[in-house]
Short mmCIF file of C-alpha atoms in Angstrom, two decimals:
data_model
loop_
_atom_site.label_atom_id
_atom_site.label_comp_id
_atom_site.label_asym_id
_atom_site.label_seq_id
_atom_site.Cartn_x
_atom_site.Cartn_y
_atom_site.Cartn_z
CA MET Z 1 0.00 0.00 0.00
CA VAL Z 2 1.04 3.60 -0.51
CA LYS Z 3 2.29 4.97 2.73
CA ASN Z 4 3.24 8.53 2.06
CA THR Z 5 -0.22 9.95 1.28
CA ARG Z 6 -2.35 10.48 4.32
CA SER Z 7 -5.51 12.48 4.80
CA ILE Z 8 -5.47 15.46 7.08
CA GLU Z 9 -8.28 15.09 9.64
CA SER Z 10 -7.61 18.05 11.88
CA GLY Z 11 -10.95 19.74 10.88
CA VAL Z 12 -13.07 16.70 11.50
CA SER Z 13 -15.24 16.82 14.61
CA GLU Z 14 -17.08 13.80 15.87
CA ALA Z 15 -19.54 16.06 17.70
CA ILE Z 16 -20.53 18.02 14.58
CA GLY Z 17 -20.91 14.80 12.61
CA PHE Z 18 -23.15 13.46 15.31
CA MET Z 19 -25.20 16.68 15.35
CA LEU Z 20 -25.64 16.53 11.57
CA ILE Z 21 -26.81 12.92 11.54
CA PHE Z 22 -28.98 13.38 14.63
CA GLY Z 23 -30.47 16.54 13.12
CA MET Z 24 -31.37 14.69 9.93
CA VAL Z 25 -33.03 11.91 11.94
CA ILE Z 26 -35.05 14.41 14.00
CA VAL Z 27 -36.11 16.37 10.89
CA GLY Z 28 -37.13 13.08 9.26
CA ILE Z 29 -39.24 12.07 12.24
CA GLY Z 30 -40.71 15.56 12.40
CA LEU Z 31 -41.76 15.53 8.75
CA VAL Z 32 -43.37 12.11 9.09
CA THR Z 33 -45.27 13.20 12.22
CA LEU Z 34 -46.37 16.44 10.61
CA TYR Z 35 -47.51 15.12 7.23
CA GLY Z 36 -47.40 11.34 7.28
CA TYR Z 37 -49.36 10.67 10.48
CA PRO Z 38 -52.46 12.71 9.56
CA LEU Z 39 -52.46 10.92 6.21
CA LEU Z 40 -52.36 7.57 7.98
CA LEU Z 41 -55.22 8.63 10.27
CA GLN Z 42 -57.22 9.79 7.26
CA GLN Z 43 -56.63 6.41 5.71
CA GLN Z 44 -57.90 4.74 8.89
CA VAL Z 45 -61.04 6.91 8.92
CA SER Z 46 -61.87 6.15 5.30
CA ALA Z 47 -61.22 2.45 5.96
CA ASP Z 48 -63.67 2.57 8.92
CA GLU Z 49 -66.22 4.27 6.71
CA LYS Z 50 -65.77 1.74 3.92
CA ILE Z 51 -66.14 -1.14 6.39
CA MET Z 52 -69.33 0.43 7.75
CA GLU Z 53 -70.72 0.84 4.23
CA LYS Z 54 -70.23 -2.86 3.79
CA ASN Z 55 -71.70 -3.61 7.23
CA MET Z 56 -74.82 -1.61 6.45
CA ILE Z 57 -75.29 -3.60 3.25
CA VAL Z 58 -74.96 -6.79 5.33
CA LEU Z 59 -77.66 -5.46 7.68
CA GLN Z 60 -79.82 -4.61 4.68
CA ASN Z 61 -79.44 -8.22 3.54
CA ASP Z 62 -80.59 -9.34 7.00
CA ILE Z 63 -83.70 -7.20 6.65
CA LYS Z 64 -84.26 -8.62 3.15
CA SER Z 65 -84.08 -12.16 4.58
CA LEU Z 66 -86.61 -11.26 7.29
CA ALA Z 67 -88.98 -9.53 4.93
CA TYR Z 68 -88.84 -11.47 1.68
CA LYS Z 69 -87.55 -14.91 2.63
CA THR Z 70 -89.70 -15.57 5.72
CA VAL Z 71 -86.69 -16.00 7.99
CA PRO Z 72 -87.89 -15.30 11.57
CA PHE Z 73 -84.68 -14.02 13.21
CA LYS Z 74 -81.32 -12.66 12.11
CA GLU Z 75 -78.13 -11.87 13.97
CA THR Z 76 -74.95 -10.23 12.69
CA SER Z 77 -71.76 -9.37 14.55
CA LEU Z 78 -69.92 -6.35 13.30
CA LYS Z 79 -67.27 -3.84 14.24
CA ILE Z 80 -68.39 -0.25 14.39
CA GLY Z 81 -65.26 1.87 14.10
CA GLY Z 82 -64.85 5.64 14.14
CA GLY Z 83 -68.43 6.36 15.11
CA SER Z 84 -71.60 4.88 16.49
CA LEU Z 85 -74.57 2.88 15.23
CA THR Z 86 -77.92 4.04 16.58
CA VAL Z 87 -81.49 2.83 16.20
CA TYR Z 88 -83.96 5.60 15.57
CA ASN Z 89 -87.24 3.77 15.82
CA SER Z 90 -90.22 4.86 13.83
CA SER Z 91 -91.98 6.46 16.83
CA SER Z 92 -89.02 8.53 18.04
CA GLY Z 93 -88.61 12.28 17.67
CA THR Z 94 -88.25 13.83 14.24
CA PRO Z 95 -88.01 11.21 11.50
CA SER Z 96 -85.47 11.75 8.73
CA SER Z 97 -88.13 10.98 6.17
CA THR Z 98 -91.78 10.05 5.76
CA ILE Z 99 -93.67 8.64 2.80
CA GLU Z 100 -97.26 9.20 1.76
CA ILE Z 101 -98.98 7.28 -1.00
CA ASN Z 102 -102.19 8.99 -2.07
CA ASN Z 103 -104.53 9.11 -4.98
CA PHE Z 104 -103.82 12.15 -7.10
CA ALA Z 105 -106.55 14.36 -5.65
CA GLY Z 106 -105.08 13.72 -2.20
CA THR Z 107 -108.49 12.69 -0.91
CA GLU Z 108 -107.52 9.11 -0.18
CA SER Z 109 -104.45 7.41 1.17
CA TYR Z 110 -103.41 3.90 0.21
CA LEU Z 111 -101.67 3.43 3.55
CA PRO Z 112 -103.48 2.23 6.66
CA PRO Z 113 -105.69 3.63 8.19
CA TYR Z 114 -106.57 5.19 4.76
CA ILE Z 115 -107.15 8.69 6.14
CA PRO Z 116 -105.91 11.45 3.80
CA ASN Z 117 -102.29 12.49 4.43
CA THR Z 118 -101.39 9.30 6.30
CA ARG Z 119 -97.64 9.26 6.72
CA PHE Z 120 -95.51 6.19 6.86
CA ILE Z 121 -92.50 6.69 9.15
CA PRO Z 122 -89.80 4.13 8.36
CA GLY Z 123 -87.40 4.55 11.29
CA GLU Z 124 -83.73 3.89 10.66
CA LEU Z 125 -80.45 2.36 11.71
CA ARG Z 126 -77.89 5.12 11.38
CA TYR Z 127 -74.10 5.06 11.56
CA GLU Z 128 -72.66 8.44 12.43
CA SER Z 129 -68.95 8.80 11.80
CA MET Z 130 -67.39 11.30 14.18
CA SER Z 131 -64.16 11.94 12.36
CA SER Z 132 -65.23 12.00 8.74
CA GLN Z 133 -68.63 13.65 9.29
CA THR Z 134 -70.49 11.03 7.31
CA ASP Z 135 -73.83 9.39 8.07
CA ILE Z 136 -74.81 6.04 6.60
CA SER Z 137 -78.44 5.20 7.11
CA LEU Z 138 -80.41 2.00 6.63
CA GLN Z 139 -83.93 3.23 6.05
CA ASN Z 140 -86.93 1.72 4.38
CA GLY Z 141 -84.87 -1.17 3.03
CA ALA Z 142 -82.29 1.08 1.39
CA VAL Z 143 -78.81 2.18 2.41
CA ALA Z 144 -78.15 5.89 1.91
CA LEU Z 145 -75.03 7.93 2.60
CA ARG Z 146 -74.81 11.61 3.44
CA ARG Z 147 -71.87 13.88 4.22
CA HIS Z 148 -72.28 16.76 6.66
CA ASP Z 149 -70.12 19.24 4.79
CA VAL Z 150 -71.88 19.04 1.44
CA THR Z 151 -75.55 18.99 0.56
CA GLY Z 152 -76.76 15.90 -1.21
CA SER Z 153 -76.82 12.20 -0.55
CA VAL Z 154 -76.30 8.98 -2.42
CA MET Z 155 -77.98 5.58 -2.30
CA LEU Z 156 -75.55 2.71 -1.76
CA ALA Z 157 -78.16 -0.05 -1.99
CA GLU Z 158 -81.66 0.32 -3.33
CA PRO Z 159 -84.92 -0.81 -1.72
CA ARG Z 160 -86.88 -3.60 -3.37
CA TRP Z 161 -89.62 -1.60 -5.06
CA PHE Z 162 -90.48 -2.86 -8.48
CA PHE Z 163 -92.82 -2.69 -11.36
CA ASP Z 164 -93.83 -5.71 -13.40
CA SER Z 165 -94.85 -4.68 -16.89
CA THR Z 166 -96.23 -8.12 -17.85
CA THR Z 167 -98.91 -8.07 -15.16
CA ASN Z 168 -99.04 -4.25 -14.74
CA LYS Z 169 -98.29 -4.40 -11.03
CA MET Z 170 -96.45 -1.87 -8.93
CA VAL Z 171 -94.97 -3.27 -5.71
CA ILE Z 172 -93.89 -0.95 -2.90
CA ASN Z 173 -92.23 -2.62 0.08
CA LEU Z 174 -92.07 -0.39 3.14
CA ILE Z 175 -89.96 -1.38 6.12
CA ASN Z 176 -90.73 -0.06 9.55
CA ILE Z 177 -87.78 -0.29 11.97
CA THR Z 178 -88.83 -0.40 15.61
CA SER Z 179 -87.18 -1.13 18.93
CA THR Z 180 -88.34 -1.31 22.52
CA ASN Z 181 -85.81 1.28 23.67
CA ILE Z 182 -83.20 3.62 22.28
CA MET Z 183 -79.95 1.83 21.56
CA ALA Z 184 -76.54 2.84 20.27
CA LYS Z 185 -73.26 1.02 19.96
CA GLU Z 186 -69.61 1.67 19.36
CA GLY Z 187 -66.97 -1.02 18.91
CA ILE Z 188 -67.87 -4.65 18.40
CA GLY Z 189 -71.56 -5.44 18.62
CA THR Z 190 -74.20 -7.90 17.56
CA VAL Z 191 -77.28 -6.65 15.77
CA GLN Z 192 -80.27 -8.91 16.41
CA MET Z 193 -83.49 -8.34 14.58
CA SER Z 194 -86.76 -10.13 14.04
CA LEU Z 195 -89.96 -9.66 12.12
CA VAL Z 196 -92.98 -8.57 14.16
CA GLY Z 197 -96.32 -10.13 13.33
CA GLU Z 198 -97.74 -10.65 9.88
CA PRO Z 199 -96.68 -8.14 7.24
CA TYR Z 200 -99.38 -5.72 6.13
CA PHE Z 201 -100.48 -6.48 2.59
CA ASN Z 202 -102.87 -4.59 0.39
CA GLU Z 203 -103.62 -4.63 -3.30
CA THR Z 204 -105.52 -1.76 -4.91
CA ALA Z 205 -106.67 -1.55 -8.51
CA ILE Z 206 -105.87 1.72 -10.25
CA PRO Z 207 -108.00 2.04 -13.44
CA ASN Z 208 -106.45 3.34 -16.65
CA PRO Z 209 -106.14 7.11 -16.61
CA ASN Z 210 -105.98 7.39 -12.80
CA GLU Z 211 -102.94 8.66 -10.99
CA ILE Z 212 -101.19 7.97 -7.74
CA GLU Z 213 -98.99 10.36 -5.85
CA ILE Z 214 -95.98 9.50 -3.73
CA VAL Z 215 -94.93 12.26 -1.34
CA TYR Z 216 -91.48 12.07 0.15
CA THR Z 217 -90.98 14.44 3.10
CA TYR Z 218 -87.47 14.93 4.44
CA ASP Z 219 -85.92 16.44 7.51
CA GLN Z 220 -84.10 19.73 7.07
CA ILE Z 221 -80.90 18.41 8.67
CA GLN Z 222 -81.09 14.65 8.13
CA ASP Z 223 -81.68 15.15 4.44
CA TYR Z 224 -81.50 12.06 2.21
CA SER Z 225 -83.81 13.60 -0.38
CA VAL Z 226 -81.36 13.55 -3.31
CA ALA Z 227 -80.81 9.81 -2.95
CA TRP Z 228 -84.55 9.04 -2.76
CA ASP Z 229 -85.42 11.54 -5.48
CA ASN Z 230 -82.94 9.86 -7.82
CA TYR Z 231 -84.21 6.43 -6.90
CA ILE Z 232 -87.93 7.09 -7.24
CA TRP Z 233 -87.71 9.17 -10.38
CA ASN Z 234 -84.77 7.59 -12.22
CA SER Z 235 -83.65 4.20 -10.94
CA TRP Z 236 -87.02 2.64 -10.08
CA ASN Z 237 -88.10 0.59 -13.10
CA ILE Z 238 -91.36 2.43 -13.81
CA PRO Z 239 -91.94 2.86 -17.57
CA GLN Z 240 -91.42 6.42 -18.82
CA SER Z 241 -95.04 6.73 -19.97
CA TYR Z 242 -96.24 6.12 -16.37
CA LYS Z 243 -94.26 9.06 -15.01
CA VAL Z 244 -96.36 12.20 -15.01
CA GLN Z 245 -94.62 14.86 -13.00
CA ARG Z 246 -92.07 15.41 -10.26
CA ILE Z 247 -92.92 18.39 -8.07
CA PRO Z 248 -90.16 19.53 -5.70
CA ASP Z 249 -91.37 21.70 -2.82
CA PRO Z 250 -88.23 22.87 -0.95
CA THR Z 251 -90.07 25.23 1.42
CA ASN Z 252 -92.09 22.36 2.92
CA HIS Z 253 -89.22 19.84 2.49
CA LYS Z 254 -91.31 17.68 0.21
CA ILE Z 255 -90.97 16.06 -3.18
CA LYS Z 256 -94.13 14.84 -4.91
CA PHE Z 257 -94.04 12.20 -7.60
CA ARG Z 258 -97.06 11.64 -9.81
CA PHE Z 259 -97.51 8.36 -11.62
CA LYS Z 260 -100.40 7.26 -13.78
CA ASN Z 261 -101.62 3.95 -15.08
CA ASP Z 262 -100.77 4.01 -18.77
CA GLY Z 263 -101.42 0.31 -19.36
CA SER Z 264 -104.37 -1.36 -21.02
CA THR Z 265 -105.52 -3.12 -17.83
CA ASP Z 266 -106.03 -1.94 -14.25
CA MET Z 267 -102.72 -1.34 -12.56
CA MET Z 268 -102.47 -3.22 -9.28
CA LEU Z 269 -100.74 -1.20 -6.58
CA VAL Z 270 -99.34 -3.63 -4.03
CA ILE Z 271 -98.20 -2.14 -0.74
CA LYS Z 272 -96.49 -4.31 1.83
CA ILE Z 273 -95.34 -3.07 5.21
CA PHE Z 274 -92.90 -5.14 7.24
CA GLU Z 275 -92.24 -4.33 10.87
CA VAL Z 276 -88.68 -5.21 11.87
CA ARG Z 277 -87.78 -5.03 15.55
CA ILE Z 278 -84.16 -4.43 16.49
CA LYS Z 279 -83.77 -6.53 19.63
CA SER Z 280 -80.25 -5.46 20.48
CA ILE Z 281 -77.18 -3.83 19.02
CA MET N 1 -7.00 -8.07 -1.71
CA ALA N 2 -10.14 -10.15 -2.34
CA ARG N 3 -12.42 -8.85 -5.10
CA LEU N 4 -15.99 -7.98 -4.24
CA ASN N 5 -18.18 -10.98 -5.06
CA ASP N 6 -21.57 -9.78 -6.37
CA ASP N 7 -22.89 -13.08 -7.71
CA ALA N 8 -25.78 -13.14 -5.22
CA GLN N 9 -27.11 -9.64 -5.88
CA TRP N 10 -30.10 -11.10 -7.70
CA ILE N 11 -31.44 -12.36 -4.34
CA ILE N 12 -31.71 -8.77 -3.12
CA LEU N 13 -33.23 -7.65 -6.43
CA MET N 14 -35.81 -10.45 -6.31
CA GLY N 15 -36.63 -9.36 -2.76
CA PHE N 16 -37.32 -5.87 -4.05
CA LEU N 17 -39.48 -7.12 -6.89
CA ILE N 18 -41.55 -9.34 -4.59
CA SER N 19 -42.05 -6.60 -2.02
CA PHE N 20 -43.18 -4.16 -4.72
CA SER N 21 -45.60 -6.70 -6.15
CA PHE N 22 -47.04 -7.16 -2.65
CA PHE N 23 -47.47 -3.42 -2.47
CA PHE N 24 -49.50 -3.35 -5.70
CA LEU N 25 -51.56 -6.36 -4.61
CA ALA N 26 -52.35 -4.54 -1.37
CA ILE N 27 -53.61 -1.55 -3.38
CA ILE N 28 -55.85 -3.82 -5.45
CA ILE N 29 -57.25 -5.57 -2.34
CA ASN N 30 -57.86 -2.17 -0.76
CA GLN N 31 -60.08 -1.23 -3.69
CA SER N 32 -62.36 -4.20 -3.14
CA THR N 33 -63.80 -3.37 0.30
CA VAL N 34 -67.22 -2.56 -1.11
CA VAL N 35 -68.31 -4.71 -4.00
CA GLY N 36 -71.52 -4.78 -5.95
CA GLN N 37 -73.58 -7.75 -7.03
CA THR N 38 -71.27 -10.66 -7.76
CA THR N 39 -71.98 -13.68 -9.92
CA ALA N 40 -72.07 -15.94 -6.84
CA GLU N 41 -74.65 -13.68 -5.23
CA SER N 42 -76.80 -13.78 -8.34
CA VAL N 43 -76.70 -17.57 -8.28
CA ILE N 44 -77.76 -17.65 -4.61
CA GLU N 45 -80.44 -15.02 -5.17
CA PHE N 46 -82.06 -16.95 -8.00
CA PRO N 47 -85.34 -18.29 -6.53
CA LYS N 48 -84.88 -21.82 -7.82
CA ASN N 49 -86.96 -23.52 -5.11
CA ASP N 50 -89.80 -20.99 -5.35
CA ILE N 51 -90.08 -21.60 -9.08
CA ARG N 52 -89.93 -25.39 -8.58
CA ASP N 53 -92.68 -25.20 -5.97
CA LEU N 54 -94.74 -23.18 -8.38
CA THR N 55 -94.34 -25.62 -11.27
CA GLY N 56 -95.22 -28.44 -8.86
CA VAL N 57 -98.47 -26.74 -7.89
CA ILE N 58 -99.29 -25.95 -11.51
CA GLU N 59 -98.78 -29.58 -12.43
CA TYR N 60 -101.38 -30.48 -9.80
CA ASN N 61 -103.58 -27.60 -10.89
CA THR N 62 -103.96 -29.00 -14.40
CA THR N 63 -106.00 -31.88 -12.96
CA VAL N 64 -108.31 -30.06 -10.49
CA SER N 65 -111.79 -28.94 -11.48
CA ASN N 66 -111.93 -25.38 -10.07
CA SER N 67 -108.62 -24.28 -11.58
CA THR N 68 -109.42 -20.54 -11.81
CA LEU N 69 -109.91 -20.38 -8.05
CA VAL N 70 -106.63 -22.19 -7.44
CA ASN N 71 -104.94 -19.91 -9.94
CA SER N 72 -105.96 -16.73 -8.14
CA ASP N 73 -105.09 -18.30 -4.77
CA ILE N 74 -101.59 -19.13 -5.95
CA THR N 75 -101.13 -15.59 -7.23
CA ALA N 76 -102.23 -14.17 -3.86
CA ILE N 77 -100.13 -16.58 -1.80
CA ALA N 78 -97.02 -15.96 -3.92
CA MET N 79 -97.40 -12.21 -3.43
CA ASN N 80 -98.15 -12.45 0.27
CA ARG N 81 -95.61 -15.06 1.35
CA LYS N 82 -92.85 -15.01 -1.24
CA ASN N 83 -93.16 -11.39 -2.29
CA ALA N 84 -93.28 -12.45 -5.92
CA ILE N 85 -95.62 -11.63 -8.77
CA VAL N 86 -96.85 -14.84 -10.38
CA ARG N 87 -99.11 -15.29 -13.34
CA TYR N 88 -99.73 -18.44 -15.31
CA THR N 89 -102.11 -19.76 -17.89
CA VAL N 90 -102.67 -23.46 -18.39
CA ILE N 91 -103.41 -25.00 -21.77
CA LEU N 92 -104.96 -28.44 -21.31
CA PRO N 93 -104.04 -31.34 -23.65
CA GLN N 94 -105.63 -31.34 -27.08
CA THR N 95 -106.25 -35.08 -27.11
CA PRO N 96 -105.80 -37.35 -28.98
CA GLN N 97 -103.17 -35.50 -31.09
CA ASP N 98 -101.27 -34.08 -28.11
CA THR N 99 -101.33 -35.53 -24.60
CA HIS N 100 -99.26 -32.79 -22.96
CA SER N 101 -100.49 -29.85 -20.87
CA TYR N 102 -98.73 -26.53 -21.27
CA ALA N 103 -98.40 -23.60 -18.91
CA LEU N 104 -97.00 -20.14 -19.54
CA ILE N 105 -95.45 -19.05 -16.26
CA HIS N 106 -94.41 -15.53 -15.40
CA TYR N 107 -92.50 -14.94 -12.16
CA ASN N 108 -91.02 -11.68 -10.89
CA ASN N 109 -89.77 -10.95 -7.38
CA GLY N 110 -88.10 -7.63 -8.09
CA VAL N 111 -84.66 -9.17 -8.52
CA THR N 112 -85.38 -12.05 -10.86
CA GLU N 113 -87.82 -11.96 -13.72
CA TYR N 114 -88.47 -15.44 -15.06
CA ASP N 115 -90.68 -16.70 -17.86
CA GLU N 116 -91.18 -20.35 -18.69
CA ASN N 117 -93.15 -22.35 -21.19
CA TRP N 118 -93.76 -25.40 -19.05
CA THR N 119 -94.73 -28.76 -20.57
CA SER N 120 -96.17 -31.68 -18.63
CA LEU N 121 -94.77 -35.19 -18.91
#
């Protein structure tokens, strides 16, 4: 090896080197804490929300089994993260929505007890996310999502309302969520639900040019009107010729939908009401 | 002095490749938290037994005398219990040329719409 060249190290300080390296490490940790950690938390929140979206669809499937497949009891364990799941039964406080089904003149209601302006109150199972300000609600057999910071809502899973053009039948399935007391849950819980009594079932003949009117009334704050408006007017498989008019009434928080029988035979309007009791969360 | 032996560098490179592929797989799995209607779900949802029950009853119905009454009963029961719209018309055998009965069955439960031209044995 060459011996006569040697580096001069008189300016090298171990302390300064240490400070430089240590400084870089601290700055690195600082940057990660400042920018990386909130990002990770955000990720966690959106993961919680996504999991709850899926959970609500699972609960909707439970309700479908109770209502349409004559299963007497259903139980699902789920994890409720980043918020709480609450039962708002159909007799509590201010409902987030009500539905009226009337003849067009408004003189007769097709819902029991057939007095004009009878309102059906569905009740709901609602997940309220604390961190992301999002509500996911299972109401009337549908799953709807709403953010607090923006107006508007979206339907994640549709209710089973349908129209059969072969037999000219319109089927409206209404689901009434009840509970014996007010319940809410955070963390891991089991949702138990059962069907109460016999479902209400009524079939009414609507002769050819007659109309029916569906009135959707929404709460000013818990407003899922955009989701339901889109469903009833666009996604529901009613033929175009049956749709007469959509009348929004923002001052009274109502949307009216007018449908008429445009078929050659009497249209049968089938209304079924299922009462689902949430036994525990 | 011993030369640097880099024959095994590929092990490290493979390690990198595998870890990156895991990363992309994780992204893909992350996208699938909420899924729509899958094929498997559609298969489970198909009301096979309800339709079989219905054809069974219709087979019996071809032989009873008051078939219109039975027909309207079946329609009502299907709507009330199974939440399905059912309509069928039975064509009795045109003997002696044809010994088969036929039935046009329409079934709709909001998810599945099913039409069948049923023929007796």
